Amino acid sequence: LASLVVYNTSYGTKEGEEEKKLLFYHPKTETRDKKVNNVGLFEALVQFTRSFAPNSECETLRTKFHQHVFLHAEENFWLVMKVANRTSKAQHNEFIAYEDEMVDTVYHEVLKNLYETFRFLHGTFTAIVGNHGVEFLREELDHCFGQLMKTNLSKCDIMSVYNGVSYLNLDKASYIGFQSFIFTLQDKFKDVESSLLMFNDAVILSGLDETDTKVIVKYLKSKLKLCLAYPNRLHISISGISTYMLTYGHMVTSLFTSKHTKQTRRAFINFDAPNSMQQVEVILYQYQSITACLFLNKPSIPLVDLAKQLDAFMGPQLKTLTASIVDQQKNNYDITEPNLKHVYHNRCSLSVDSTCHVTSHSGEVSCVIPTDVMQVVCDINRTFSRSKCEEHEVINKVHNDHWVASKRTNGRELHVVVNHKNANLSAVTEEIKKVSCHFNGINFAE
Amino acid sequence: RNNMEGKHYLELGKNPVRFDPVGVVTNVFFDESNKMVFVVRSGGETGVIVKGPTDKKSFTFRLKDKGALIAIKFSLEQKVLSMQRSEKCVEFANFKNGEPDRIEYSQTCKGKNNKILTFHWLSPNEVVFVTIMGVEFYQVNMEKRLLKLIKGHYLTILWATYSPETSVLLVSSTSNLLVPFYFNNGQVTRLQKFQVELSRSGQPKLELMERDVTLLNLYVLLSVYKLPQSLLLGVYKLPQSLLLGVYKLPEKPYILQLGLSGRFAFNVVDNLIVAHHQVSKTSVVFDIKLPGLSKSNVLYLEPLIAPLPIKSFKIEKEGVYTDKQSQKVECQMYPPTWIVFQPNIIIDACLGCMWYLKINLSTIVDMFPDRCLLLDFLILRKQSKPTILHVCKQALTPLHQLPLQQISSLLSKLNQVARDYIDMELSYLQKLEAQPDNPVLPSHRDCVVIDQNDMLTHVLTPFVGDCDVIHTFKIAIMMEYLKSLELFRIKTKPLVHELLIDTLVQGGEFLQLQQLIRHRVLEDSKRAACKLLSLESAHAPCSQLALDMLKRLATSDDEVIEVLLSKQQVLPALRFIRSVGMHDLVPARKFLEASMHDDMTFYSVYKFFEARNIRINKRPGFTDGLLKFRIKLHSFIHL
């Protein structure tokens, strides 16, 4: 990551006041002139490209050494991310230069996610400026982006593009059981407006819409690993995450705290529906592998007291419900062939599933297939997305005995990676069938 | 309890049987088996009017006055008229064409110094005499006009009580010993005697009197006894296994806490024990199937509702007419002249009225503070369906809304009943298959069952349509209902699923909808798929869900093709027909027409069908109707 800039085009329109446009600039060490110049350059780029495509906006700019990704987040608010080309050292190799090109979709999604996470924690830029003024927004951005920027860009791949959620597979009865549990909880504790329930990394159910669910799950996943590692200690605080032990489970405090405002556990949800952005307070409750994220609207009693009451209600019920999940997970355990990997995404439900990635105990997600294969996958995805046609099917042979078969149909996308020495097309097709039969509605080589 | 003032849930039936009241020359008798009132004027010389069981049924005949009548009864089906005028003898007359036969015959009880206490008809030609020395069971030969003793059981009898519905006679022998007799198919069975423990040790022994014991027939046959000074009502359960030939000693499983002392009279209405207390002019009800306090194998039951009077009743005063209009007079309630008969008959002989006691379920609803108990109560009643549905509906309306957990348990109660019904129906049908001429009618068919259609029509559909209810609560209720159905393994009807889809869409909960379909909570059906298709404009992913569902159904391949073609996805449609093996069956025209927008697609489709023609007809050509497609093909190939 070379730099990250947030600016507003409507601020400081007078000559000499250009610095006012700047809301956030990373790295901070940059000189004032350079900052102003860069913002000027970005603005000019956006204006310039607009003349070619009046209805769409500049998304990415590639130069020899850098890639720029643009995001028009809100009216007049722009986010620009500049990433150094990984392969700048080996620029003479044409093949690697090609490989480099496709990652712009990945960066674009990373930037978008960065913005959405900020919005979830603090609200929209416009709202912050409206309520607290520009200076306040600058401080918030400073504090928050500083934390969020720690994302390791080299680890971003197709999963960042899909930016999906994995849902837990449950049988009908247990699913209804969880639904009923949440509804009863919301009926009993009227302060709880909506809830999200997770089992480890997978979502059991969510009372929010797809976008909110996606952002929250991503945020929680990045943070929760840390506290799940030490679940049995009282009032521990690791990397700024503190937990509060209750009789059955524990409450994770401080995840939604803004140090700056001293207001605790806030979040903003419901962006997709017009004019219904809501500020809510959040109780994050964990019981064994279950994480419950409860969104409260103006709670009538202090959160800690409420959490105690919730614990008394939820603990015993979750105990039985969790047992049912654990039972099923045992049965569901799927032995996958080592040479066969897949990535699956359903655009309609935002659900993802991947065997190309593994999660380590520390919560680090890493890719187990070679980087260049993964980049082929990303590339195919981009090709699919840019095409007007809804149906695609492609089989690629990558140089090192890997084959990538990709199919997009009816809103779903499946990439199957086969590692097979000296394989021919028909052998690979056979292999692919083994995977695709698990996915409803996807058949290769029909 | 203050707001119960002036409220009633017990009432007297609208059309009482009216008859001439008891007077100087008029005597009134009641025949329990036939539920008929006999009004005997001047010993029958000036006529006997028989009325009942309803007010409309009545007939008159004459008798010769041969002295004062002790009892007068018909045999079942009114074949024989029987009259008791002395302690030792009952006279009979065949009854035909609305009048008694002139030739009478009689039967004297066996043994010297014997006295008839009472006699009961068991069938059109079987009668039992209860005498101080025993039980005598006779068969009546109407042609020969004589009676034949079938069986006699001899023991000292103080008094007896008989239940015509169950043909059980309970006689009291010395020292509170009760002996039940059971009559069935011309047979008398003497059952094991049992003793009623009345007095505690050290206290003087109490004697059980006839008026203290009543035989009640509700879920099972019960014998209740009540001593005047006691606040409690002892209940003996008489063996219900009588019909099966297995006999157990009568148990004493219940004690009803009446709360008042003094004399009580008992009725049974809709399997409820109604205890009338004359002094306080109130009644209380008990249901032995509802929970009570259990102490050493005895269930102590409290009255369901605080004591309340029976609703007052107005009758037309006979003989007094003003302006041609009959004058209505309020009856005196709980007068000493009331006599109570089983199951729910109240007779005021001085007023000339016979009522059937009724329970008003719609007014009782508001008297139960606990909705769950109320539902338990209603489920046990007959014809309570509208009331149950009303209670469910009320539980969901904003003003009376119950907590979700309570609603959940209400739903479970209803579905438990539905499950039991299904089980019993299945086992009945199995039995019927094994023995097609099984005469035993299934008793479960009388039970109230609220099925999914009832819930949908009367409760859920109006509830979902209610704008005052928040969406989350609607969805919560629907989920609870589904959960409860799932819990009791009742197959959910497609209409319930459709309503759930409506509810979710109404609230914009598309993610939920997706998840519910994914977890098969919403089952696949053509109707549900069509519903989803219609929602595509509101939420695009719905079409994916619908298409998946149709593909899974495997019976709606035509629909899948239609959907794909309507989206101009011609090639996916072709792939689909090939995957389901329909590629030789579908008409080419639809596909060609749908691909007209894109030359490349059109070409592929055209070639696909050309290949098919070659395979089937050995030549590539289409029929004449498809000529225009051929022209199109040439038009752009030549370009």
Short mmCIF file of N, CA and C in Angstrom, two decimals, chain B residues 448-583:
data_model
loop_
_atom_site.label_atom_id
_atom_site.label_comp_id
_atom_site.label_asym_id
_atom_site.label_seq_id
_atom_site.Cartn_x
_atom_site.Cartn_y
_atom_site.Cartn_z
N VAL B 448 -62.15 -31.91 19.35
CA VAL B 448 -61.91 -30.69 18.58
C VAL B 448 -60.49 -30.73 18.04
N VAL B 449 -60.35 -30.56 16.75
CA VAL B 449 -59.02 -30.52 16.15
C VAL B 449 -58.91 -29.25 15.33
N ILE B 450 -57.86 -28.50 15.60
CA ILE B 450 -57.63 -27.29 14.81
C ILE B 450 -56.55 -27.65 13.80
N ASP B 451 -56.93 -27.74 12.55
CA ASP B 451 -55.92 -28.10 11.56
C ASP B 451 -55.36 -26.83 10.91
N GLN B 452 -54.44 -27.06 9.96
CA GLN B 452 -53.75 -25.91 9.37
C GLN B 452 -54.70 -25.00 8.60
N ASN B 453 -55.71 -25.61 7.98
CA ASN B 453 -56.67 -24.78 7.25
C ASN B 453 -57.40 -23.83 8.19
N ASP B 454 -57.81 -24.37 9.35
CA ASP B 454 -58.51 -23.52 10.33
C ASP B 454 -57.62 -22.37 10.76
N MET B 455 -56.36 -22.72 11.09
CA MET B 455 -55.43 -21.70 11.57
C MET B 455 -55.23 -20.64 10.50
N LEU B 456 -55.07 -21.10 9.27
CA LEU B 456 -54.81 -20.15 8.19
C LEU B 456 -55.99 -19.22 7.98
N THR B 457 -57.17 -19.83 7.80
CA THR B 457 -58.33 -19.02 7.44
C THR B 457 -58.72 -18.07 8.56
N HIS B 458 -58.72 -18.59 9.79
CA HIS B 458 -59.31 -17.79 10.85
C HIS B 458 -58.29 -17.00 11.66
N VAL B 459 -57.06 -17.45 11.68
CA VAL B 459 -56.09 -16.78 12.55
C VAL B 459 -54.96 -16.13 11.77
N LEU B 460 -54.22 -16.94 11.03
CA LEU B 460 -52.96 -16.43 10.48
C LEU B 460 -53.15 -15.44 9.33
N THR B 461 -54.02 -15.77 8.40
CA THR B 461 -54.18 -14.86 7.26
C THR B 461 -54.66 -13.47 7.71
N PRO B 462 -55.71 -13.39 8.55
CA PRO B 462 -56.09 -12.05 9.02
C PRO B 462 -54.98 -11.37 9.80
N PHE B 463 -54.22 -12.17 10.53
CA PHE B 463 -53.14 -11.61 11.36
C PHE B 463 -52.05 -11.00 10.48
N VAL B 464 -51.65 -11.74 9.45
CA VAL B 464 -50.60 -11.24 8.56
C VAL B 464 -51.09 -9.99 7.83
N GLY B 465 -52.39 -9.94 7.56
CA GLY B 465 -52.93 -8.78 6.87
C GLY B 465 -53.11 -7.56 7.74
N ASP B 466 -52.93 -7.72 9.04
CA ASP B 466 -53.16 -6.62 9.97
C ASP B 466 -52.01 -5.61 9.90
N CYS B 467 -52.35 -4.38 9.55
CA CYS B 467 -51.29 -3.38 9.38
C CYS B 467 -50.72 -2.89 10.71
N ASP B 468 -51.44 -3.10 11.80
CA ASP B 468 -50.98 -2.58 13.09
C ASP B 468 -49.89 -3.45 13.72
N VAL B 469 -49.67 -4.61 13.15
CA VAL B 469 -48.69 -5.52 13.75
C VAL B 469 -47.35 -5.32 13.05
N ILE B 470 -46.27 -5.32 13.83
CA ILE B 470 -44.96 -5.15 13.20
C ILE B 470 -44.55 -6.44 12.50
N HIS B 471 -43.76 -6.25 11.45
CA HIS B 471 -43.41 -7.39 10.59
C HIS B 471 -42.66 -8.48 11.32
N THR B 472 -41.71 -8.06 12.14
CA THR B 472 -40.91 -9.06 12.83
C THR B 472 -41.79 -10.00 13.63
N PHE B 473 -42.80 -9.44 14.24
CA PHE B 473 -43.69 -10.27 15.05
C PHE B 473 -44.48 -11.23 14.17
N LYS B 474 -44.89 -10.74 13.01
CA LYS B 474 -45.61 -11.62 12.09
C LYS B 474 -44.74 -12.81 11.69
N ILE B 475 -43.49 -12.48 11.32
CA ILE B 475 -42.59 -13.55 10.90
C ILE B 475 -42.34 -14.49 12.07
N ALA B 476 -42.16 -13.89 13.25
CA ALA B 476 -41.92 -14.71 14.44
C ALA B 476 -43.06 -15.69 14.65
N ILE B 477 -44.28 -15.21 14.51
CA ILE B 477 -45.44 -16.09 14.72
C ILE B 477 -45.46 -17.20 13.69
N MET B 478 -45.22 -16.83 12.44
CA MET B 478 -45.22 -17.85 11.40
C MET B 478 -44.15 -18.90 11.69
N MET B 479 -42.99 -18.44 12.13
CA MET B 479 -41.90 -19.37 12.43
C MET B 479 -42.29 -20.29 13.58
N GLU B 480 -42.92 -19.69 14.59
CA GLU B 480 -43.34 -20.49 15.74
C GLU B 480 -44.32 -21.57 15.29
N TYR B 481 -45.20 -21.18 14.39
CA TYR B 481 -46.19 -22.15 13.92
C TYR B 481 -45.51 -23.28 13.18
N LEU B 482 -44.57 -22.91 12.31
CA LEU B 482 -43.84 -23.94 11.57
C LEU B 482 -43.04 -24.83 12.51
N LYS B 483 -42.43 -24.19 13.50
CA LYS B 483 -41.63 -24.95 14.46
C LYS B 483 -42.50 -25.98 15.16
N SER B 484 -43.67 -25.51 15.55
CA SER B 484 -44.56 -26.39 16.28
C SER B 484 -45.03 -27.54 15.39
N LEU B 485 -45.33 -27.25 14.13
CA LEU B 485 -45.72 -28.32 13.22
C LEU B 485 -44.59 -29.32 13.05
N GLU B 486 -43.40 -28.78 12.91
CA GLU B 486 -42.22 -29.63 12.73
C GLU B 486 -42.01 -30.52 13.96
N LEU B 487 -42.19 -29.90 15.13
CA LEU B 487 -41.99 -30.61 16.39
C LEU B 487 -42.93 -31.80 16.50
N PHE B 488 -44.14 -31.63 16.00
CA PHE B 488 -45.11 -32.72 16.11
C PHE B 488 -45.20 -33.53 14.82
N ARG B 489 -44.23 -33.35 13.97
CA ARG B 489 -44.11 -34.12 12.72
C ARG B 489 -45.41 -34.07 11.91
N ILE B 490 -45.96 -32.87 11.82
CA ILE B 490 -47.15 -32.70 10.99
C ILE B 490 -46.69 -32.06 9.68
N LYS B 491 -47.11 -32.63 8.60
CA LYS B 491 -46.68 -32.10 7.30
C LYS B 491 -47.31 -30.74 7.06
N THR B 492 -46.47 -29.79 6.74
CA THR B 492 -46.96 -28.44 6.54
C THR B 492 -47.64 -28.33 5.18
N LYS B 493 -48.76 -27.64 5.17
CA LYS B 493 -49.49 -27.48 3.91
C LYS B 493 -48.86 -26.36 3.09
N PRO B 494 -48.91 -26.48 1.77
CA PRO B 494 -48.31 -25.45 0.90
C PRO B 494 -48.86 -24.05 1.20
N LEU B 495 -50.13 -23.99 1.58
CA LEU B 495 -50.71 -22.67 1.84
C LEU B 495 -50.01 -21.95 2.98
N VAL B 496 -49.56 -22.72 3.97
CA VAL B 496 -48.84 -22.12 5.09
C VAL B 496 -47.52 -21.54 4.58
N HIS B 497 -46.86 -22.29 3.71
CA HIS B 497 -45.61 -21.80 3.14
C HIS B 497 -45.83 -20.52 2.34
N GLU B 498 -46.91 -20.53 1.58
CA GLU B 498 -47.18 -19.34 0.77
C GLU B 498 -47.40 -18.12 1.65
N LEU B 499 -48.11 -18.34 2.74
CA LEU B 499 -48.36 -17.22 3.63
C LEU B 499 -47.05 -16.72 4.23
N LEU B 500 -46.16 -17.64 4.55
CA LEU B 500 -44.87 -17.24 5.10
C LEU B 500 -44.09 -16.42 4.08
N ILE B 501 -44.14 -16.86 2.82
CA ILE B 501 -43.45 -16.09 1.77
C ILE B 501 -44.04 -14.68 1.72
N ASP B 502 -45.37 -14.61 1.72
CA ASP B 502 -46.02 -13.30 1.71
C ASP B 502 -45.55 -12.43 2.86
N THR B 503 -45.49 -13.04 4.04
CA THR B 503 -45.11 -12.30 5.23
C THR B 503 -43.69 -11.76 5.10
N LEU B 504 -42.81 -12.62 4.62
CA LEU B 504 -41.41 -12.21 4.49
C LEU B 504 -41.27 -11.09 3.46
N VAL B 505 -42.00 -11.23 2.36
CA VAL B 505 -41.89 -10.23 1.31
C VAL B 505 -42.46 -8.91 1.80
N GLN B 506 -43.56 -9.00 2.51
CA GLN B 506 -44.19 -7.80 3.07
C GLN B 506 -43.19 -7.02 3.92
N GLY B 507 -42.38 -7.74 4.68
CA GLY B 507 -41.41 -7.08 5.54
C GLY B 507 -40.08 -6.85 4.86
N GLY B 508 -39.98 -7.23 3.58
CA GLY B 508 -38.72 -7.03 2.87
C GLY B 508 -37.60 -7.92 3.35
N GLU B 509 -37.95 -9.03 3.98
CA GLU B 509 -36.92 -9.90 4.55
C GLU B 509 -36.49 -10.94 3.51
N PHE B 510 -35.77 -10.50 2.52
CA PHE B 510 -35.42 -11.42 1.45
C PHE B 510 -34.30 -12.37 1.86
N LEU B 511 -33.39 -11.88 2.70
CA LEU B 511 -32.31 -12.75 3.14
C LEU B 511 -32.89 -13.93 3.93
N GLN B 512 -33.86 -13.60 4.78
CA GLN B 512 -34.55 -14.65 5.54
C GLN B 512 -35.20 -15.65 4.60
N LEU B 513 -35.86 -15.11 3.58
CA LEU B 513 -36.55 -15.95 2.62
C LEU B 513 -35.57 -16.92 1.99
N GLN B 514 -34.43 -16.38 1.57
CA GLN B 514 -33.41 -17.23 0.96
C GLN B 514 -32.96 -18.32 1.92
N GLN B 515 -32.72 -17.91 3.14
CA GLN B 515 -32.22 -18.88 4.12
C GLN B 515 -33.25 -19.96 4.42
N LEU B 516 -34.52 -19.54 4.46
CA LEU B 516 -35.56 -20.51 4.76
C LEU B 516 -35.69 -21.54 3.64
N ILE B 517 -35.52 -21.06 2.42
CA ILE B 517 -35.59 -22.01 1.29
C ILE B 517 -34.37 -22.91 1.31
N ARG B 518 -33.21 -22.32 1.62
CA ARG B 518 -31.98 -23.07 1.66
C ARG B 518 -32.06 -24.21 2.68
N HIS B 519 -32.65 -23.91 3.81
CA HIS B 519 -32.73 -24.93 4.85
C HIS B 519 -33.98 -25.79 4.72
N ARG B 520 -34.66 -25.64 3.60
CA ARG B 520 -35.85 -26.44 3.31
C ARG B 520 -36.97 -26.25 4.34
N VAL B 521 -36.92 -25.12 5.02
CA VAL B 521 -38.06 -24.83 5.90
C VAL B 521 -39.26 -24.53 5.01
N LEU B 522 -38.98 -23.77 3.96
CA LEU B 522 -40.00 -23.57 2.94
C LEU B 522 -39.80 -24.66 1.91
N GLU B 523 -40.76 -25.52 1.82
CA GLU B 523 -40.57 -26.66 0.93
C GLU B 523 -40.84 -26.27 -0.53
N ASP B 524 -40.22 -27.03 -1.42
CA ASP B 524 -40.39 -26.76 -2.84
C ASP B 524 -41.80 -27.10 -3.28
N SER B 525 -42.37 -26.23 -4.06
CA SER B 525 -43.64 -26.55 -4.69
C SER B 525 -43.79 -25.64 -5.88
N LYS B 526 -44.59 -26.06 -6.80
CA LYS B 526 -44.77 -25.27 -8.01
C LYS B 526 -45.38 -23.92 -7.66
N ARG B 527 -46.30 -23.97 -6.73
CA ARG B 527 -46.98 -22.72 -6.36
C ARG B 527 -46.02 -21.73 -5.73
N ALA B 528 -45.17 -22.26 -4.84
CA ALA B 528 -44.21 -21.39 -4.18
C ALA B 528 -43.25 -20.80 -5.22
N ALA B 529 -42.85 -21.64 -6.19
CA ALA B 529 -41.94 -21.17 -7.22
C ALA B 529 -42.59 -20.06 -8.04
N CYS B 530 -43.86 -20.24 -8.39
CA CYS B 530 -44.56 -19.21 -9.15
C CYS B 530 -44.65 -17.92 -8.36
N LYS B 531 -44.89 -18.08 -7.08
CA LYS B 531 -44.96 -16.91 -6.20
C LYS B 531 -43.63 -16.15 -6.25
N LEU B 532 -42.54 -16.91 -6.16
CA LEU B 532 -41.22 -16.29 -6.18
C LEU B 532 -40.97 -15.59 -7.51
N LEU B 533 -41.40 -16.24 -8.58
CA LEU B 533 -41.21 -15.62 -9.90
C LEU B 533 -41.92 -14.29 -9.97
N SER B 534 -43.11 -14.24 -9.38
CA SER B 534 -43.86 -13.00 -9.44
C SER B 534 -43.20 -11.90 -8.61
N LEU B 535 -42.29 -12.30 -7.73
CA LEU B 535 -41.63 -11.31 -6.87
C LEU B 535 -40.34 -10.80 -7.48
N GLU B 536 -40.01 -11.29 -8.66
CA GLU B 536 -38.73 -10.96 -9.24
C GLU B 536 -38.53 -9.46 -9.38
N SER B 537 -39.61 -8.77 -9.72
CA SER B 537 -39.45 -7.32 -9.93
C SER B 537 -39.12 -6.61 -8.61
N ALA B 538 -39.64 -7.15 -7.51
CA ALA B 538 -39.35 -6.53 -6.21
C ALA B 538 -37.94 -6.87 -5.74
N HIS B 539 -37.51 -8.07 -6.03
CA HIS B 539 -36.22 -8.49 -5.53
C HIS B 539 -35.66 -9.51 -6.53
N ALA B 540 -34.66 -9.08 -7.28
CA ALA B 540 -34.19 -9.88 -8.40
C ALA B 540 -33.76 -11.31 -8.02
N PRO B 541 -33.05 -11.51 -6.91
CA PRO B 541 -32.62 -12.87 -6.60
C PRO B 541 -33.75 -13.89 -6.48
N CYS B 542 -34.98 -13.41 -6.34
CA CYS B 542 -36.10 -14.33 -6.24
C CYS B 542 -36.19 -15.25 -7.44
N SER B 543 -35.78 -14.76 -8.61
CA SER B 543 -35.90 -15.60 -9.80
C SER B 543 -34.93 -16.77 -9.71
N GLN B 544 -33.77 -16.52 -9.12
CA GLN B 544 -32.81 -17.61 -8.94
C GLN B 544 -33.43 -18.69 -8.04
N LEU B 545 -34.03 -18.21 -6.95
CA LEU B 545 -34.65 -19.15 -6.01
C LEU B 545 -35.73 -19.95 -6.71
N ALA B 546 -36.53 -19.24 -7.50
CA ALA B 546 -37.65 -19.90 -8.18
C ALA B 546 -37.15 -20.94 -9.17
N LEU B 547 -36.13 -20.56 -9.93
CA LEU B 547 -35.61 -21.46 -10.94
C LEU B 547 -35.01 -22.71 -10.29
N ASP B 548 -34.26 -22.49 -9.22
CA ASP B 548 -33.68 -23.63 -8.50
C ASP B 548 -34.78 -24.58 -8.04
N MET B 549 -35.81 -23.94 -7.49
CA MET B 549 -36.90 -24.73 -6.94
C MET B 549 -37.57 -25.56 -8.03
N LEU B 550 -37.83 -24.93 -9.16
CA LEU B 550 -38.47 -25.64 -10.27
C LEU B 550 -37.59 -26.79 -10.75
N LYS B 551 -36.28 -26.54 -10.82
CA LYS B 551 -35.38 -27.59 -11.28
C LYS B 551 -35.38 -28.76 -10.29
N ARG B 552 -35.41 -28.43 -9.01
CA ARG B 552 -35.41 -29.50 -8.01
C ARG B 552 -36.68 -30.32 -8.07
N LEU B 553 -37.78 -29.64 -8.40
CA LEU B 553 -39.07 -30.33 -8.38
C LEU B 553 -39.13 -31.46 -9.39
N ALA B 554 -38.45 -31.29 -10.52
CA ALA B 554 -38.35 -32.31 -11.55
C ALA B 554 -39.68 -32.63 -12.22
N THR B 555 -40.74 -31.97 -11.78
CA THR B 555 -42.02 -32.19 -12.45
C THR B 555 -42.41 -30.95 -13.22
N SER B 556 -41.56 -29.94 -13.20
CA SER B 556 -41.97 -28.69 -13.83
C SER B 556 -40.93 -28.25 -14.84
N ASP B 557 -40.48 -29.20 -15.66
CA ASP B 557 -39.49 -28.86 -16.67
C ASP B 557 -40.02 -27.83 -17.66
N ASP B 558 -41.31 -27.92 -17.98
CA ASP B 558 -41.88 -26.95 -18.92
C ASP B 558 -41.78 -25.53 -18.37
N GLU B 559 -42.02 -25.42 -17.06
CA GLU B 559 -41.95 -24.10 -16.45
C GLU B 559 -40.53 -23.55 -16.51
N VAL B 560 -39.56 -24.44 -16.25
CA VAL B 560 -38.16 -24.00 -16.30
C VAL B 560 -37.85 -23.44 -17.67
N ILE B 561 -38.29 -24.15 -18.72
CA ILE B 561 -38.03 -23.69 -20.08
C ILE B 561 -38.69 -22.34 -20.30
N GLU B 562 -39.94 -22.20 -19.86
CA GLU B 562 -40.65 -20.94 -20.04
C GLU B 562 -39.90 -19.79 -19.39
N VAL B 563 -39.46 -20.03 -18.17
CA VAL B 563 -38.77 -18.97 -17.42
C VAL B 563 -37.50 -18.57 -18.15
N LEU B 564 -36.72 -19.56 -18.56
CA LEU B 564 -35.46 -19.25 -19.21
C LEU B 564 -35.69 -18.52 -20.53
N LEU B 565 -36.67 -18.99 -21.28
CA LEU B 565 -36.93 -18.34 -22.56
C LEU B 565 -37.42 -16.92 -22.37
N SER B 566 -38.22 -16.71 -21.33
CA SER B 566 -38.74 -15.36 -21.10
C SER B 566 -37.61 -14.40 -20.75
N LYS B 567 -36.50 -14.94 -20.24
CA LYS B 567 -35.34 -14.09 -19.96
C LYS B 567 -34.37 -14.11 -21.15
N GLN B 568 -34.81 -14.67 -22.27
CA GLN B 568 -34.00 -14.79 -23.46
C GLN B 568 -32.73 -15.59 -23.22
N GLN B 569 -32.76 -16.43 -22.20
CA GLN B 569 -31.60 -17.29 -21.97
C GLN B 569 -31.83 -18.59 -22.74
N VAL B 570 -31.67 -18.49 -24.05
CA VAL B 570 -32.04 -19.61 -24.90
C VAL B 570 -31.05 -20.76 -24.76
N LEU B 571 -29.77 -20.42 -24.75
CA LEU B 571 -28.79 -21.50 -24.66
C LEU B 571 -28.88 -22.25 -23.33
N PRO B 572 -28.99 -21.54 -22.21
CA PRO B 572 -29.22 -22.29 -20.96
C PRO B 572 -30.46 -23.16 -21.04
N ALA B 573 -31.47 -22.66 -21.74
CA ALA B 573 -32.70 -23.44 -21.86
C ALA B 573 -32.43 -24.71 -22.65
N LEU B 574 -31.64 -24.59 -23.73
CA LEU B 574 -31.30 -25.77 -24.52
C LEU B 574 -30.49 -26.76 -23.69
N ARG B 575 -29.54 -26.22 -22.92
CA ARG B 575 -28.73 -27.10 -22.08
C ARG B 575 -29.62 -27.83 -21.08
N PHE B 576 -30.58 -27.07 -20.58
CA PHE B 576 -31.47 -27.68 -19.60
C PHE B 576 -32.27 -28.82 -20.22
N ILE B 577 -32.85 -28.60 -21.40
CA ILE B 577 -33.68 -29.67 -21.97
C ILE B 577 -32.83 -30.89 -22.28
N ARG B 578 -31.56 -30.63 -22.64
CA ARG B 578 -30.70 -31.76 -22.92
C ARG B 578 -30.41 -32.53 -21.63
N SER B 579 -30.22 -31.77 -20.52
CA SER B 579 -29.89 -32.44 -19.26
C SER B 579 -31.06 -33.28 -18.75
N VAL B 580 -32.28 -32.88 -19.07
CA VAL B 580 -33.41 -33.67 -18.60
C VAL B 580 -33.93 -34.61 -19.68
N GLY B 581 -33.22 -34.67 -20.81
CA GLY B 581 -33.57 -35.63 -21.86
C GLY B 581 -34.82 -35.29 -22.62
N MET B 582 -35.12 -33.99 -22.72
CA MET B 582 -36.33 -33.60 -23.44
C MET B 582 -36.03 -33.07 -24.83
N HIS B 583 -34.76 -33.12 -25.25
CA HIS B 583 -34.36 -32.36 -26.43
C HIS B 583 -35.01 -32.86 -27.72
#
